[in-house]
Amino acid sequence: MTKCDIVDQLTGKHIPAVALRSTDGTEVTLATLKGKTVLYAYPRTSPPNEPPIEGWDQISGARGCTPQSKGFAAHHEAILQAGAERVFGLSTQDTEYQREVVTRLSLPFAILSDAGLALADTLGLPRFEAGGMTLLTRITLVIENGQVQKVFAPVSNPEENAADVAAYLAG
């Protein structure tokens, strides 16, 4: 699927009513949230002190999950000031692992788990297989009142993704 296909497929689409477990202990249904929500999906963060999946560096767009999350942490306030009500990360990793990531990276927002691929399947999020896992392709959505308003794909520079989102919202 090309960049244009992904953007065309998702822009204007209504978010399905799927409840996702959050690292803050709640369940979040993106479809019911009012205002603007920034949702950045990423493949996975590697456990600390463990090597990445074999061949990870050869997968286009796989590397950069930690820098992307740190970028959203650094630009969190600017994104909120530019009009977003909230920011969430999204991966297929389980909530327990994601809680460790939120703590380790000092993220000021929650990460949502789509471990069962319920949101990915019903919304049509792009994904790939690696290390025996189904992982989300890096993509960022600006959602307003349950509808996708803007799609950032592909995210070729994960570290700068949050700054791009903040500029879009401000502009």
mmCIF file of C-alpha atoms in Angstrom:
data_model
loop_
_atom_site.group_PDB
_atom_site.id
_atom_site.type_symbol
_atom_site.label_atom_id
_atom_site.label_comp_id
_atom_site.label_asym_id
_atom_site.label_seq_id
_atom_site.Cartn_x
_atom_site.Cartn_y
_atom_site.Cartn_z
ATOM 1 C CA MET A 1 0.000 0.000 0.000
ATOM 2 C CA THR A 2 1.406 3.392 -0.949
ATOM 3 C CA LYS A 3 1.491 6.561 1.134
ATOM 4 C CA CYS A 4 -1.363 8.033 -0.911
ATOM 5 C CA ASP A 5 -3.445 4.865 -0.458
ATOM 6 C CA ILE A 6 -2.983 4.923 3.321
ATOM 7 C CA VAL A 7 -3.742 8.634 3.603
ATOM 8 C CA ASP A 8 -6.772 8.365 1.293
ATOM 9 C CA GLN A 9 -8.062 5.248 3.046
ATOM 10 C CA LEU A 10 -7.900 6.755 6.535
ATOM 11 C CA THR A 11 -8.614 10.478 6.080
ATOM 12 C CA GLY A 12 -12.228 11.202 6.978
ATOM 13 C CA LYS A 13 -12.805 7.711 8.340
ATOM 14 C CA HIS A 14 -14.737 7.320 11.581
ATOM 15 C CA ILE A 15 -12.841 5.570 14.351
ATOM 16 C CA PRO A 16 -14.525 2.294 15.317
ATOM 17 C CA ALA A 17 -15.856 1.921 18.857
ATOM 18 C CA VAL A 18 -13.054 -0.307 20.140
ATOM 19 C CA ALA A 19 -12.015 -0.148 23.798
ATOM 20 C CA LEU A 20 -8.238 -0.246 24.256
ATOM 21 C CA ARG A 21 -6.376 -0.873 27.503
ATOM 22 C CA SER A 22 -4.340 2.115 28.598
ATOM 23 C CA THR A 23 -1.196 2.340 30.681
ATOM 24 C CA ASP A 24 -3.061 4.627 33.095
ATOM 25 C CA GLY A 25 -5.351 1.718 34.060
ATOM 26 C CA THR A 26 -8.394 2.830 32.087
ATOM 27 C CA GLU A 27 -9.968 1.650 28.871
ATOM 28 C CA VAL A 28 -10.057 4.233 26.104
ATOM 29 C CA THR A 29 -12.531 4.279 23.232
ATOM 30 C CA LEU A 30 -11.122 6.780 20.753
ATOM 31 C CA ALA A 31 -14.451 6.990 18.891
ATOM 32 C CA THR A 32 -16.145 8.648 21.863
ATOM 33 C CA LEU A 33 -13.508 11.258 22.723
ATOM 34 C CA LYS A 34 -14.456 14.883 22.121
ATOM 35 C CA GLY A 35 -12.020 17.372 20.645
ATOM 36 C CA LYS A 36 -8.724 16.569 18.961
ATOM 37 C CA THR A 37 -6.721 13.471 19.794
ATOM 38 C CA VAL A 38 -3.238 12.755 18.485
ATOM 39 C CA LEU A 39 -2.571 9.026 18.117
ATOM 40 C CA TYR A 40 0.845 7.855 17.033
ATOM 41 C CA ALA A 41 1.158 4.175 16.210
ATOM 42 C CA TYR A 42 4.562 2.532 16.302
ATOM 43 C CA PRO A 43 5.846 -1.027 15.840
ATOM 44 C CA ARG A 44 7.350 -1.757 19.270
ATOM 45 C CA THR A 45 9.905 -0.617 21.782
ATOM 46 C CA SER A 46 12.603 -3.145 22.541
ATOM 47 C CA PRO A 47 12.972 -4.278 26.139
ATOM 48 C CA PRO A 48 15.840 -2.521 27.943
ATOM 49 C CA ASN A 49 19.136 -4.394 27.866
ATOM 50 C CA GLU A 50 17.916 -6.720 25.120
ATOM 51 C CA PRO A 51 18.827 -6.600 21.463
ATOM 52 C CA PRO A 52 16.138 -5.743 18.913
ATOM 53 C CA ILE A 53 14.444 -8.419 16.825
ATOM 54 C CA GLU A 54 16.879 -10.097 14.442
ATOM 55 C CA GLY A 55 16.904 -8.159 11.176
ATOM 56 C CA TRP A 56 15.120 -5.157 12.749
ATOM 57 C CA ASP A 57 17.502 -2.643 11.192
ATOM 58 C CA GLN A 58 16.793 -4.046 7.727
ATOM 59 C CA ILE A 59 13.027 -3.423 8.024
ATOM 60 C CA SER A 60 12.221 -0.058 6.486
ATOM 61 C CA GLY A 61 10.685 2.260 9.072
ATOM 62 C CA ALA A 62 11.038 -0.121 12.020
ATOM 63 C CA ARG A 63 13.822 1.675 13.879
ATOM 64 C CA GLY A 64 12.930 4.788 15.890
ATOM 65 C CA CYS A 65 10.133 3.926 18.339
ATOM 66 C CA THR A 66 11.925 5.254 21.424
ATOM 67 C CA PRO A 67 13.034 8.503 19.716
ATOM 68 C CA GLN A 68 9.486 8.990 18.419
ATOM 69 C CA SER A 69 8.000 8.543 21.904
ATOM 70 C CA LYS A 70 10.606 10.884 23.397
ATOM 71 C CA GLY A 71 9.740 13.419 20.693
ATOM 72 C CA PHE A 72 6.071 13.290 21.642
ATOM 73 C CA ALA A 73 7.048 13.730 25.295
ATOM 74 C CA ALA A 74 9.206 16.752 24.439
ATOM 75 C CA HIS A 75 6.471 18.330 22.277
ATOM 76 C CA HIS A 76 3.529 17.244 24.423
ATOM 77 C CA GLU A 77 2.803 20.701 25.831
ATOM 78 C CA ALA A 78 3.164 22.371 22.408
ATOM 79 C CA ILE A 79 0.723 19.864 20.900
ATOM 80 C CA LEU A 80 -1.805 20.561 23.649
ATOM 81 C CA GLN A 81 -1.337 24.332 23.312
ATOM 82 C CA ALA A 82 -1.889 24.004 19.545
ATOM 83 C CA GLY A 83 -5.342 22.533 20.116
ATOM 84 C CA ALA A 84 -5.115 18.818 20.863
ATOM 85 C CA GLU A 85 -6.959 17.619 23.950
ATOM 86 C CA ARG A 86 -4.738 14.557 24.376
ATOM 87 C CA VAL A 87 -1.916 12.431 22.961
ATOM 88 C CA PHE A 88 -1.690 8.642 22.973
ATOM 89 C CA GLY A 89 0.877 6.176 21.741
ATOM 90 C CA LEU A 90 -0.392 2.885 20.268
ATOM 91 C CA SER A 91 1.329 -0.456 19.773
ATOM 92 C CA THR A 92 0.490 -4.136 19.775
ATOM 93 C CA GLN A 93 2.578 -4.723 22.892
ATOM 94 C CA ASP A 94 0.735 -5.646 26.082
ATOM 95 C CA THR A 95 -0.178 -3.009 28.654
ATOM 96 C CA GLU A 96 2.194 -4.319 31.317
ATOM 97 C CA TYR A 97 5.185 -3.901 29.019
ATOM 98 C CA GLN A 98 3.939 -0.508 27.880
ATOM 99 C CA ARG A 99 3.726 0.670 31.513
ATOM 100 C CA GLU A 100 7.446 -0.005 31.849
ATOM 101 C CA VAL A 101 8.052 2.089 28.722
ATOM 102 C CA VAL A 102 5.958 4.997 30.047
ATOM 103 C CA THR A 103 7.947 4.939 33.296
ATOM 104 C CA ARG A 104 11.370 4.429 31.692
ATOM 105 C CA LEU A 105 10.852 7.217 29.138
ATOM 106 C CA SER A 106 8.956 9.520 31.553
ATOM 107 C CA LEU A 107 6.086 9.910 29.088
ATOM 108 C CA PRO A 108 3.462 12.500 30.107
ATOM 109 C CA PHE A 109 0.719 10.568 28.284
ATOM 110 C CA ALA A 110 -0.636 7.031 28.161
ATOM 111 C CA ILE A 111 0.068 4.310 25.636
ATOM 112 C CA LEU A 112 -2.802 2.194 24.348
ATOM 113 C CA SER A 113 -2.522 -1.523 23.648
ATOM 114 C CA ASP A 114 -3.993 -3.052 20.508
ATOM 115 C CA ALA A 115 -2.541 -6.469 21.316
ATOM 116 C CA GLY A 116 -5.570 -8.197 19.787
ATOM 117 C CA LEU A 117 -5.430 -5.975 16.662
ATOM 118 C CA ALA A 118 -9.092 -4.991 17.140
ATOM 119 C CA LEU A 119 -8.504 -1.344 16.207
ATOM 120 C CA ALA A 120 -5.963 -2.168 13.495
ATOM 121 C CA ASP A 121 -8.351 -4.641 11.872
ATOM 122 C CA THR A 122 -11.495 -2.505 11.985
ATOM 123 C CA LEU A 123 -9.790 0.768 11.039
ATOM 124 C CA GLY A 124 -7.441 -0.773 8.481
ATOM 125 C CA LEU A 125 -4.145 0.319 10.010
ATOM 126 C CA PRO A 126 -1.104 -0.877 8.069
ATOM 127 C CA ARG A 127 1.069 -3.523 9.721
ATOM 128 C CA PHE A 128 3.882 -5.963 9.098
ATOM 129 C CA GLU A 129 5.285 -9.205 10.495
ATOM 130 C CA ALA A 130 8.631 -9.431 12.301
ATOM 131 C CA GLY A 131 10.033 -11.798 14.892
ATOM 132 C CA GLY A 132 6.836 -13.855 14.830
ATOM 133 C CA MET A 133 4.747 -10.814 15.779
ATOM 134 C CA THR A 134 2.257 -8.644 13.945
ATOM 135 C CA LEU A 135 3.340 -5.032 14.409
ATOM 136 C CA LEU A 136 1.843 -1.702 13.437
ATOM 137 C CA THR A 137 3.482 0.374 10.749
ATOM 138 C CA ARG A 138 4.486 3.787 12.046
ATOM 139 C CA ILE A 139 1.643 6.236 11.384
ATOM 140 C CA THR A 140 0.201 9.252 13.200
ATOM 141 C CA LEU A 141 -3.434 10.305 13.154
ATOM 142 C CA VAL A 142 -5.099 13.524 14.234
ATOM 143 C CA ILE A 143 -8.618 12.526 15.234
ATOM 144 C CA GLU A 144 -11.376 15.042 15.905
ATOM 145 C CA ASN A 145 -14.611 13.932 17.563
ATOM 146 C CA GLY A 146 -14.022 10.344 16.456
ATOM 147 C CA GLN A 147 -13.088 11.078 12.834
ATOM 148 C CA VAL A 148 -9.613 11.026 11.256
ATOM 149 C CA GLN A 149 -8.757 14.570 10.150
ATOM 150 C CA LYS A 150 -5.065 14.201 9.256
ATOM 151 C CA VAL A 151 -2.752 11.267 8.537
ATOM 152 C CA PHE A 152 1.025 11.441 8.802
ATOM 153 C CA ALA A 153 2.353 8.537 6.733
ATOM 154 C CA PRO A 154 4.917 7.379 6.158
ATOM 155 C CA VAL A 155 6.727 8.762 9.172
ATOM 156 C CA SER A 156 10.239 8.815 7.752
ATOM 157 C CA ASN A 157 11.826 10.715 10.644
ATOM 158 C CA PRO A 158 10.302 9.380 13.893
ATOM 159 C CA GLU A 159 12.239 11.828 16.065
ATOM 160 C CA GLU A 160 10.681 14.822 14.253
ATOM 161 C CA ASN A 161 7.140 13.426 13.957
ATOM 162 C CA ALA A 162 5.840 15.227 17.060
ATOM 163 C CA ALA A 163 7.245 18.571 15.890
ATOM 164 C CA ASP A 164 5.492 18.044 12.536
ATOM 165 C CA VAL A 165 2.211 17.322 14.341
ATOM 166 C CA ALA A 166 2.585 20.408 16.553
ATOM 167 C CA ALA A 167 3.273 22.574 13.477
ATOM 168 C CA TYR A 168 0.240 21.154 11.683
ATOM 169 C CA LEU A 169 -2.025 21.823 14.657
ATOM 170 C CA ALA A 170 -0.655 25.336 15.116
ATOM 171 C CA GLY A 171 -0.870 26.211 11.470
#
